[in-house]
mmCIF file of C-alpha atoms and ligand atoms in Angstrom:
data_model
loop_
_atom_site.group_PDB
_atom_site.id
_atom_site.type_symbol
_atom_site.label_atom_id
_atom_site.label_comp_id
_atom_site.label_asym_id
_atom_site.label_seq_id
_atom_site.Cartn_x
_atom_site.Cartn_y
_atom_site.Cartn_z
ATOM 1 C CA MET Q 1 120.205 115.241 99.631
ATOM 2 C CA LEU Q 2 119.780 113.172 96.505
ATOM 3 C CA THR Q 3 122.960 112.374 94.566
ATOM 4 C CA THR Q 4 123.028 113.355 90.886
ATOM 5 C CA SER Q 5 123.286 109.697 89.903
ATOM 6 C CA LEU Q 6 120.167 108.690 91.912
ATOM 7 C CA HIS Q 7 118.359 111.704 90.462
ATOM 8 C CA GLN Q 8 119.178 110.438 86.962
ATOM 9 C CA GLU Q 9 118.401 106.805 87.813
ATOM 10 C CA LEU Q 10 114.936 107.680 89.163
ATOM 11 C CA LYS Q 11 114.191 109.754 86.071
ATOM 12 C CA GLN Q 12 115.212 106.820 83.891
ATOM 13 C CA ILE Q 13 113.234 104.216 85.879
ATOM 14 C CA THR Q 14 110.101 106.349 85.707
ATOM 15 C CA GLN Q 15 110.631 107.748 82.201
ATOM 16 C CA GLY Q 16 110.852 111.241 83.626
ATOM 17 C CA ARG Q 17 107.620 111.114 85.608
ATOM 18 C CA VAL Q 18 109.173 111.893 89.018
ATOM 19 C CA LYS Q 19 108.613 115.350 90.467
ATOM 20 C CA PHE Q 20 111.065 117.245 92.616
ATOM 21 C CA ASP Q 21 110.180 119.537 95.542
ATOM 22 C CA GLU Q 22 106.492 118.668 95.365
ATOM 23 C CA PRO Q 23 104.530 120.654 98.025
ATOM 24 C CA MET Q 24 103.043 118.173 100.478
ATOM 25 C CA ARG Q 25 100.262 120.573 101.436
ATOM 26 C CA LEU Q 26 98.693 119.565 98.099
ATOM 27 C CA HIS Q 27 98.585 115.940 99.244
ATOM 28 C CA THR Q 28 97.454 116.161 102.880
ATOM 29 C CA SER Q 29 93.961 116.717 104.279
ATOM 30 C CA PHE Q 30 95.523 119.258 106.701
ATOM 31 C CA ARG Q 31 96.742 121.330 103.698
ATOM 32 C CA ILE Q 32 100.046 121.676 105.553
ATOM 33 C CA GLY Q 33 103.553 120.487 104.743
ATOM 34 C CA GLY Q 34 106.824 121.423 103.097
ATOM 35 C CA PRO Q 35 108.100 119.784 99.916
ATOM 36 C CA ALA Q 36 108.761 116.126 99.215
ATOM 37 C CA GLU Q 37 112.315 115.958 97.840
ATOM 38 C CA VAL Q 38 111.175 113.432 95.218
ATOM 39 C CA TRP Q 39 107.510 112.602 94.552
ATOM 40 C CA LEU Q 40 106.713 109.436 92.661
ATOM 41 C CA GLU Q 41 103.441 107.867 91.577
ATOM 42 C CA PRO Q 42 104.706 104.531 90.190
ATOM 43 C CA GLN Q 43 102.810 103.056 87.250
ATOM 44 C CA ASP Q 44 103.070 99.451 88.398
ATOM 45 C CA LEU Q 45 104.754 97.058 90.810
ATOM 46 C CA GLU Q 46 107.877 96.756 88.649
ATOM 47 C CA GLU Q 47 108.468 100.500 88.643
ATOM 48 C CA LEU Q 48 107.757 100.677 92.388
ATOM 49 C CA LYS Q 49 110.269 97.884 93.073
ATOM 50 C CA ASN Q 50 112.977 99.471 90.913
ATOM 51 C CA ALA Q 51 112.564 102.949 92.416
ATOM 52 C CA VAL Q 52 112.576 101.638 96.002
ATOM 53 C CA ALA Q 53 115.634 99.457 95.284
ATOM 54 C CA ALA Q 54 117.516 102.429 93.777
ATOM 55 C CA ALA Q 55 116.651 104.689 96.741
ATOM 56 C CA ARG Q 56 117.574 102.072 99.314
ATOM 57 C CA ALA Q 57 120.862 101.226 97.578
ATOM 58 C CA ALA Q 58 121.730 104.936 97.846
ATOM 59 C CA ASN Q 59 120.644 104.993 101.521
ATOM 60 C CA VAL Q 60 117.875 107.472 100.766
ATOM 61 C CA PRO Q 61 114.716 107.281 102.933
ATOM 62 C CA VAL Q 62 111.460 106.032 101.408
ATOM 63 C CA THR Q 63 108.095 107.316 102.702
ATOM 64 C CA LEU Q 64 104.618 106.112 101.729
ATOM 65 C CA ILE Q 65 101.675 108.485 101.455
ATOM 66 C CA GLY Q 66 98.129 107.198 101.074
ATOM 67 C CA GLY Q 67 95.297 109.723 101.096
ATOM 68 C CA GLY Q 68 97.343 111.966 103.421
ATOM 69 C CA ALA Q 69 94.387 112.047 105.854
ATOM 70 C CA ASN Q 70 96.332 111.191 108.988
ATOM 71 C CA LEU Q 71 99.499 113.169 108.401
ATOM 72 C CA LEU Q 72 101.260 116.238 109.716
ATOM 73 C CA VAL Q 73 104.175 116.946 107.394
ATOM 74 C CA ARG Q 74 106.833 119.224 108.862
ATOM 75 C CA ASP Q 75 107.458 122.617 107.254
ATOM 76 C CA ALA Q 76 110.941 121.541 106.098
ATOM 77 C CA GLY Q 77 109.302 118.780 104.035
ATOM 78 C CA ILE Q 78 110.238 115.125 103.587
ATOM 79 C CA PRO Q 79 113.751 114.168 102.475
ATOM 80 C CA GLY Q 80 114.234 111.325 99.996
ATOM 81 C CA LEU Q 81 111.654 109.447 97.970
ATOM 82 C CA VAL Q 82 107.947 109.917 98.708
ATOM 83 C CA ILE Q 83 105.679 107.351 97.069
ATOM 84 C CA HIS Q 84 101.969 107.662 96.356
ATOM 85 C CA LEU Q 85 100.240 104.513 95.028
ATOM 86 C CA ASN Q 86 97.700 106.219 92.830
ATOM 87 C CA ALA Q 87 98.035 104.506 89.422
ATOM 88 C CA PRO Q 88 95.246 102.138 88.260
ATOM 89 C CA ALA Q 89 97.577 99.174 88.945
ATOM 90 C CA PHE Q 90 97.268 99.993 92.666
ATOM 91 C CA ARG Q 91 93.540 100.779 92.692
ATOM 92 C CA THR Q 92 92.365 97.296 91.779
ATOM 93 C CA TRP Q 93 89.145 95.657 92.977
ATOM 94 C CA GLN Q 94 88.239 92.007 92.734
ATOM 95 C CA VAL Q 95 85.289 90.189 94.277
ATOM 96 C CA GLU Q 96 85.879 86.505 95.162
ATOM 97 C CA GLY Q 97 82.772 85.069 96.836
ATOM 98 C CA SER Q 98 82.330 87.022 100.052
ATOM 99 C CA GLN Q 99 85.940 88.229 100.015
ATOM 100 C CA VAL Q 100 87.327 91.210 98.118
ATOM 101 C CA LEU Q 101 90.871 92.012 97.080
ATOM 102 C CA ALA Q 102 91.362 95.783 97.272
ATOM 103 C CA GLY Q 103 94.443 97.600 95.951
ATOM 104 C CA ALA Q 104 96.365 99.775 98.447
ATOM 105 C CA GLY Q 105 95.622 102.915 96.446
ATOM 106 C CA LEU Q 106 91.849 102.439 96.351
ATOM 107 C CA GLY Q 107 89.920 105.127 98.253
ATOM 108 C CA LEU Q 108 87.965 103.944 101.302
ATOM 109 C CA ASP Q 109 84.835 105.629 99.894
ATOM 110 C CA ARG Q 110 85.192 103.405 96.789
ATOM 111 C CA VAL Q 111 85.636 100.297 98.967
ATOM 112 C CA VAL Q 112 82.376 101.094 100.758
ATOM 113 C CA ALA Q 113 80.465 101.859 97.536
ATOM 114 C CA LEU Q 114 81.813 98.885 95.546
ATOM 115 C CA SER Q 115 81.074 96.490 98.423
ATOM 116 C CA ARG Q 116 77.499 97.768 98.590
ATOM 117 C CA ASP Q 117 77.131 97.291 94.820
ATOM 118 C CA ALA Q 118 78.440 93.726 95.189
ATOM 119 C CA ALA Q 119 75.857 93.127 97.964
ATOM 120 C CA LEU Q 120 78.631 92.592 100.513
ATOM 121 C CA GLY Q 121 78.401 94.163 103.952
ATOM 122 C CA GLY Q 122 80.855 94.545 106.803
ATOM 123 C CA CYS Q 123 82.934 97.566 105.785
ATOM 124 C CA GLU Q 124 80.229 100.235 106.235
ATOM 125 C CA PHE Q 125 82.148 101.525 109.276
ATOM 126 C CA LEU Q 126 84.636 103.025 106.792
ATOM 127 C CA SER Q 127 81.964 105.472 105.554
ATOM 128 C CA GLY Q 128 83.262 108.995 105.974
ATOM 129 C CA VAL Q 129 86.782 107.841 106.928
ATOM 130 C CA PRO Q 130 89.026 109.554 104.354
ATOM 131 C CA GLY Q 131 92.072 107.731 103.020
ATOM 132 C CA ARG Q 132 93.177 104.729 101.013
ATOM 133 C CA VAL Q 133 93.332 101.008 101.737
ATOM 134 C CA GLY Q 134 97.126 100.977 102.407
ATOM 135 C CA GLY Q 135 96.950 103.826 104.921
ATOM 136 C CA ALA Q 136 93.871 102.345 106.594
ATOM 137 C CA VAL Q 137 95.615 98.984 107.069
ATOM 138 C CA ARG Q 138 98.761 100.666 108.422
ATOM 139 C CA MET Q 139 96.665 102.767 110.866
ATOM 140 C CA ASN Q 140 94.083 100.052 111.631
ATOM 141 C CA ALA Q 141 91.482 102.716 110.874
ATOM 142 C CA GLY Q 142 88.151 102.319 112.546
ATOM 143 C CA THR Q 143 85.224 103.985 114.117
ATOM 144 C CA ARG Q 144 82.164 103.497 116.239
ATOM 145 C CA GLU Q 145 79.294 101.742 114.461
ATOM 146 C CA GLY Q 146 76.272 102.058 116.697
ATOM 147 C CA ASP Q 147 77.404 100.869 120.115
ATOM 148 C CA ARG Q 148 80.439 98.855 119.004
ATOM 149 C CA TRP Q 149 83.884 99.752 117.706
ATOM 150 C CA ARG Q 150 84.903 98.377 114.318
ATOM 151 C CA ALA Q 151 88.330 98.541 112.689
ATOM 152 C CA MET Q 152 90.267 97.198 109.710
ATOM 153 C CA SER Q 153 91.509 94.358 111.938
ATOM 154 C CA ASP Q 154 87.916 93.019 111.957
ATOM 155 C CA ILE Q 155 87.851 92.519 108.190
ATOM 156 C CA VAL Q 156 91.446 92.129 106.918
ATOM 157 C CA GLN Q 157 92.248 88.481 106.162
ATOM 158 C CA GLU Q 158 95.687 89.068 104.708
ATOM 159 C CA ILE Q 159 97.755 91.679 102.913
ATOM 160 C CA ARG Q 160 100.450 91.626 100.264
ATOM 161 C CA VAL Q 161 103.536 93.613 101.205
ATOM 162 C CA LEU Q 162 106.672 94.712 99.359
ATOM 163 C CA LYS Q 163 109.445 94.176 101.876
ATOM 164 C CA ARG Q 164 112.647 96.157 102.317
ATOM 165 C CA ASP Q 165 114.685 93.445 100.542
ATOM 166 C CA GLY Q 166 112.418 93.644 97.459
ATOM 167 C CA ALA Q 167 110.472 90.447 98.176
ATOM 168 C CA VAL Q 168 106.679 90.450 97.929
ATOM 169 C CA VAL Q 169 105.107 88.429 100.751
ATOM 170 C CA ASN Q 170 101.630 87.682 102.079
ATOM 171 C CA LEU Q 171 100.992 88.467 105.733
ATOM 172 C CA SER Q 172 98.047 86.966 107.585
ATOM 173 C CA ALA Q 173 95.977 89.150 109.947
ATOM 174 C CA SER Q 174 97.876 87.805 112.973
ATOM 175 C CA GLU Q 175 101.232 88.668 111.353
ATOM 176 C CA ILE Q 176 100.178 92.291 110.763
ATOM 177 C CA GLY Q 177 100.247 93.007 114.501
ATOM 178 C CA PHE Q 178 97.113 95.131 114.590
ATOM 179 C CA GLY Q 179 96.601 97.269 117.667
ATOM 180 C CA TYR Q 180 94.640 100.392 118.528
ATOM 181 C CA ARG Q 181 95.258 102.699 115.528
ATOM 182 C CA GLN Q 182 98.478 100.904 114.668
ATOM 183 C CA SER Q 183 100.065 97.892 113.033
ATOM 184 C CA ARG Q 184 103.546 96.464 112.869
ATOM 185 C CA ILE Q 185 104.025 97.185 109.150
ATOM 186 C CA SER Q 186 106.798 99.684 109.802
ATOM 187 C CA ASP Q 187 108.837 99.694 106.631
ATOM 188 C CA GLY Q 188 106.862 97.333 104.390
ATOM 189 C CA ILE Q 189 104.755 98.752 101.569
ATOM 190 C CA VAL Q 190 101.177 97.460 101.555
ATOM 191 C CA LEU Q 191 100.198 96.498 97.995
ATOM 192 C CA ASP Q 192 96.693 95.156 98.552
ATOM 193 C CA ALA Q 193 94.409 93.700 101.200
ATOM 194 C CA ARG Q 194 92.005 90.775 101.222
ATOM 195 C CA LEU Q 195 88.879 91.716 103.147
ATOM 196 C CA GLN Q 196 86.343 89.283 104.546
ATOM 197 C CA LEU Q 197 82.825 90.640 104.076
ATOM 198 C CA ALA Q 198 79.390 89.004 104.275
ATOM 199 C CA PRO Q 199 76.405 88.884 101.910
ATOM 200 C CA ALA Q 200 73.866 91.641 102.675
ATOM 201 C CA ALA Q 201 71.144 93.524 100.842
ATOM 202 C CA PRO Q 202 72.461 96.697 99.156
ATOM 203 C CA GLU Q 203 69.468 98.683 100.514
ATOM 204 C CA GLU Q 204 70.327 97.667 104.077
ATOM 205 C CA ILE Q 205 74.011 98.543 103.520
ATOM 206 C CA GLY Q 206 72.934 101.872 101.999
ATOM 207 C CA ARG Q 207 70.856 102.683 105.092
ATOM 208 C CA LYS Q 208 73.823 101.969 107.384
ATOM 209 C CA ILE Q 209 76.062 104.185 105.246
ATOM 210 C CA THR Q 210 73.542 107.046 105.381
ATOM 211 C CA ASP Q 211 73.237 106.743 109.182
ATOM 212 C CA LEU Q 212 77.008 106.655 109.687
ATOM 213 C CA MET Q 213 77.577 109.648 107.404
ATOM 214 C CA ALA Q 214 74.911 111.619 109.272
ATOM 215 C CA TYR Q 215 76.576 110.737 112.605
ATOM 216 C CA LYS Q 216 79.994 111.874 111.272
ATOM 217 C CA ARG Q 217 78.563 115.143 110.005
ATOM 218 C CA VAL Q 218 77.151 115.892 113.446
ATOM 219 C CA THR Q 219 80.125 114.762 115.552
ATOM 220 C CA GLN Q 220 83.169 115.742 113.446
ATOM 221 C CA ASP Q 221 84.411 119.176 112.430
ATOM 222 C CA LEU Q 222 84.417 119.186 108.640
ATOM 223 C CA SER Q 223 84.394 122.980 108.364
ATOM 224 C CA ALA Q 224 88.149 123.327 107.788
ATOM 225 C CA PRO Q 225 91.135 121.142 106.823
ATOM 226 C CA SER Q 226 92.289 118.710 109.523
ATOM 227 C CA ALA Q 227 93.844 115.290 109.984
ATOM 228 C CA GLY Q 228 90.909 113.905 111.955
ATOM 229 C CA CYS Q 229 91.642 112.951 115.555
ATOM 230 C CA ILE Q 230 95.049 114.212 116.633
ATOM 231 C CA PHE Q 231 95.377 112.099 119.780
ATOM 232 C CA LYS Q 232 94.613 108.498 120.674
ATOM 233 C CA ASN Q 233 92.084 107.927 123.426
ATOM 234 C CA PRO Q 234 94.311 107.333 126.479
ATOM 235 C CA GLY Q 235 94.428 104.777 129.247
ATOM 236 C CA PRO Q 236 93.306 101.141 129.390
ATOM 237 C CA ASP Q 237 89.649 102.218 129.244
ATOM 238 C CA ARG Q 238 90.315 104.541 126.266
ATOM 239 C CA GLN Q 239 88.693 107.659 127.682
ATOM 240 C CA PRO Q 240 87.712 109.956 124.810
ATOM 241 C CA ALA Q 241 90.592 112.420 124.322
ATOM 242 C CA SER Q 242 88.024 114.952 123.055
ATOM 243 C CA ARG Q 243 86.261 114.955 126.444
ATOM 244 C CA LEU Q 244 89.549 115.393 128.355
ATOM 245 C CA ILE Q 245 90.581 118.305 126.125
ATOM 246 C CA ASP Q 246 87.141 119.878 126.413
ATOM 247 C CA ARG Q 247 87.133 119.542 130.234
ATOM 248 C CA ALA Q 248 90.572 121.190 130.348
ATOM 249 C CA GLY Q 249 88.894 124.193 128.695
ATOM 250 C CA LEU Q 250 91.004 124.036 125.555
ATOM 251 C CA LYS Q 251 88.363 124.270 122.811
ATOM 252 C CA GLY Q 252 89.196 127.261 120.601
ATOM 253 C CA MET Q 253 92.836 127.451 121.818
ATOM 254 C CA ARG Q 254 95.069 128.500 118.930
ATOM 255 C CA VAL Q 255 98.609 128.999 117.714
ATOM 256 C CA GLY Q 256 98.709 130.977 114.476
ATOM 257 C CA ASP Q 257 96.025 129.543 112.199
ATOM 258 C CA ALA Q 258 95.994 126.180 114.015
ATOM 259 C CA CYS Q 259 93.001 125.913 116.320
ATOM 260 C CA VAL Q 260 91.485 123.282 118.652
ATOM 261 C CA SER Q 261 88.064 122.738 117.103
ATOM 262 C CA THR Q 262 85.147 124.078 119.114
ATOM 263 C CA ARG Q 263 83.014 121.293 117.665
ATOM 264 C CA HIS Q 264 85.240 118.261 118.283
ATOM 265 C CA ALA Q 265 88.051 118.949 120.751
ATOM 266 C CA ASN Q 266 90.247 116.128 119.403
ATOM 267 C CA PHE Q 267 90.396 117.851 115.998
ATOM 268 C CA ILE Q 268 92.917 120.600 115.278
ATOM 269 C CA ILE Q 269 91.775 122.566 112.279
ATOM 270 C CA ASN Q 270 93.762 124.684 109.846
ATOM 271 C CA GLN Q 271 91.906 127.970 109.646
ATOM 272 C CA GLY Q 272 93.937 129.368 106.769
ATOM 273 C CA SER Q 273 97.674 129.088 106.479
ATOM 274 C CA ALA Q 274 98.698 127.158 109.593
ATOM 275 C CA LYS Q 275 102.273 125.862 109.624
ATOM 276 C CA ALA Q 276 103.272 122.446 110.948
ATOM 277 C CA ALA Q 277 105.218 124.341 113.639
ATOM 278 C CA ASP Q 278 101.957 125.988 114.791
ATOM 279 C CA VAL Q 279 100.192 122.630 115.012
ATOM 280 C CA LEU Q 280 103.123 121.056 116.885
ATOM 281 C CA ALA Q 281 103.188 123.947 119.374
ATOM 282 C CA LEU Q 282 99.437 123.598 119.905
ATOM 283 C CA ILE Q 283 99.790 119.817 120.352
ATOM 284 C CA SER Q 284 102.443 120.333 123.065
ATOM 285 C CA ALA Q 285 100.271 122.905 124.849
ATOM 286 C CA VAL Q 286 97.247 120.560 124.813
ATOM 287 C CA GLN Q 287 99.338 117.595 126.018
ATOM 288 C CA TYR Q 288 100.777 119.706 128.864
ATOM 289 C CA LYS Q 289 97.397 121.050 130.017
ATOM 290 C CA VAL Q 290 95.645 117.647 129.847
ATOM 291 C CA LEU Q 291 98.503 116.028 131.784
ATOM 292 C CA GLN Q 292 98.248 118.761 134.440
ATOM 293 C CA GLU Q 293 94.467 118.597 134.604
ATOM 294 C CA HIS Q 294 93.804 114.838 134.281
ATOM 295 C CA GLY Q 295 97.189 113.143 134.855
ATOM 296 C CA LEU Q 296 96.956 111.451 131.433
ATOM 297 C CA PHE Q 297 99.416 111.800 128.570
ATOM 298 C CA LEU Q 298 97.821 112.134 125.143
ATOM 299 C CA GLU Q 299 99.751 110.044 122.617
ATOM 300 C CA LEU Q 300 99.619 111.162 119.002
ATOM 301 C CA GLU Q 301 97.349 109.357 116.544
ATOM 302 C CA VAL Q 302 98.387 111.643 113.687
ATOM 303 C CA GLN Q 303 101.635 110.604 111.992
ATOM 304 C CA VAL Q 304 104.275 113.342 111.986
ATOM 305 C CA LEU Q 305 106.534 113.114 108.936
ATOM 306 C CA PRO Q 306 109.475 112.893 109.075
ATOM 307 C CA ALA Q 307 109.087 111.176 112.471
HETATM 308 C C1 FAD N 401 87.901 114.454 108.616
HETATM 309 C C2 FAD N 401 88.647 113.209 109.014
HETATM 310 C C3 FAD N 401 87.989 112.172 109.673
HETATM 311 C C4 FAD N 401 88.670 111.032 110.061
HETATM 312 N N1 FAD N 401 87.979 110.039 110.706
HETATM 313 C C5 FAD N 401 88.623 108.907 111.067
HETATM 314 C C6 FAD N 401 87.926 107.840 111.719
HETATM 315 O O1 FAD N 401 86.730 107.900 111.956
HETATM 316 N N2 FAD N 401 88.643 106.733 112.053
HETATM 317 C C7 FAD N 401 89.979 106.608 111.784
HETATM 318 O O2 FAD N 401 90.570 105.559 112.114
HETATM 319 N N3 FAD N 401 90.646 107.591 111.167
HETATM 320 C C8 FAD N 401 90.018 108.726 110.804
HETATM 321 N N4 FAD N 401 90.725 109.726 110.179
HETATM 322 C C9 FAD N 401 92.159 109.547 109.894
HETATM 323 C C10 FAD N 401 92.403 108.851 108.542
HETATM 324 O O3 FAD N 401 91.245 108.891 107.753
HETATM 325 C C11 FAD N 401 92.829 107.399 108.737
HETATM 326 O O4 FAD N 401 93.957 107.278 109.595
HETATM 327 C C12 FAD N 401 93.162 106.731 107.390
HETATM 328 O O5 FAD N 401 93.398 105.373 107.605
HETATM 329 C C13 FAD N 401 94.411 107.352 106.762
HETATM 330 O O6 FAD N 401 94.597 106.741 105.508
HETATM 331 P P1 FAD N 401 95.512 107.434 104.414
HETATM 332 O O7 FAD N 401 95.500 106.566 103.208
HETATM 333 O O8 FAD N 401 95.125 108.842 104.247
HETATM 334 O O9 FAD N 401 96.937 107.317 105.108
HETATM 335 P P2 FAD N 401 98.051 108.458 105.219
HETATM 336 O O10 FAD N 401 97.564 109.508 106.146
HETATM 337 O O11 FAD N 401 98.510 108.871 103.887
HETATM 338 O O12 FAD N 401 99.210 107.636 105.933
HETATM 339 C C14 FAD N 401 99.042 107.123 107.234
HETATM 340 C C15 FAD N 401 100.225 106.189 107.549
HETATM 341 O O13 FAD N 401 100.165 105.056 106.702
HETATM 342 C C16 FAD N 401 101.374 104.914 105.960
HETATM 343 N N5 FAD N 401 100.999 104.370 104.637
HETATM 344 C C17 FAD N 401 100.166 104.918 103.712
HETATM 345 N N6 FAD N 401 100.037 104.093 102.652
HETATM 346 C C18 FAD N 401 100.805 103.005 102.911
HETATM 347 C C19 FAD N 401 101.098 101.807 102.205
HETATM 348 N N7 FAD N 401 100.572 101.532 100.987
HETATM 349 N N8 FAD N 401 101.943 100.913 102.780
HETATM 350 C C20 FAD N 401 102.497 101.168 103.994
HETATM 351 N N9 FAD N 401 102.266 102.278 104.716
HETATM 352 C C21 FAD N 401 101.429 103.174 104.175
HETATM 353 C C22 FAD N 401 101.965 106.312 105.908
HETATM 354 O O14 FAD N 401 103.363 106.290 105.710
HETATM 355 C C23 FAD N 401 101.587 106.840 107.287
HETATM 356 O O15 FAD N 401 102.487 106.323 108.266
HETATM 357 C C24 FAD N 401 90.054 110.896 109.780
HETATM 358 C C25 FAD N 401 90.737 111.920 109.089
HETATM 359 C C26 FAD N 401 90.045 113.064 108.713
HETATM 360 C C27 FAD N 401 90.785 114.143 107.969
#
């Protein structure tokens, strides 16, 4: 619970622009989630720093939300301060030779389109991956491009991070600790990322984008709200979780309005008014059955908030 003094301080820092009890279902691709106790879209770095410092001094948790495309927010909502970097100050874009500096709040679709316009290739694999730069760095988002896997770790040179103590530091790619759909940026706030791209003809980039989008439309289930793949591909050889779930006969399994997609078994879709509790119950059932059937535990890719 927020103290009255922190409540007042946040209002003052943000000139009254904070919101209280903001429904998170409005900010997640799953369209699920209880309220954020405090919702803040800071105008600039100064306001972000001040709000985070005030929350941390009061021992109130701080949570970052990007595009909300990889989140399952619990029905009870998120306590403390929830920050969304959506202001123009966090959606910056700068081309420097064959590198670009992209603000954490910039949409991945914009990154792909602006790179194409600047005749820079290398980030086409982000076509059709919803979210923002900050969330994509944190998740090491990636996908298959033809016969190879590509991820943020292939193009991120360095990032700028606001640390817990209020310092802003640069982290090189090796310091980010990229792994399969993860990084080690646990409580740092990503402010922007420097991406290494390569000169390419916009027409050629455009063709790649079209092909990738067509592939996504065929393979993914975009018919209803979801958070993309729920589980990581397990084991050292990363067997597709979708195949394991399918072979366990779980396509179409449901709890309430939460349903294992019949199109892509690693998607759980919200067919109306699914609750986070429904999705969590379905996740447990799928994990149990796949473990029984294949002897493999499916780790979550989706981030459950609060953890
Ligand atoms: C239809 C669909 C298709 C998808 N396809 C793919 C795919 O092909 N490949 C793939 O990898 N993913 C895919 N996803 C998942 C999602 O697009 C990615 O995980 C994406 O990177 C999430 O970015 P986001 O900005 O929405 O992050 P969010 O979901 O908002 O947040 C994800 C995590 O990042 C943290 N975070 C967000 N912003 C910051 C910040 N500025 N600083 C620090 N931490 C931050 C959050 O706290 C959370 O822990 C898909 C999702 C959907 C709905």
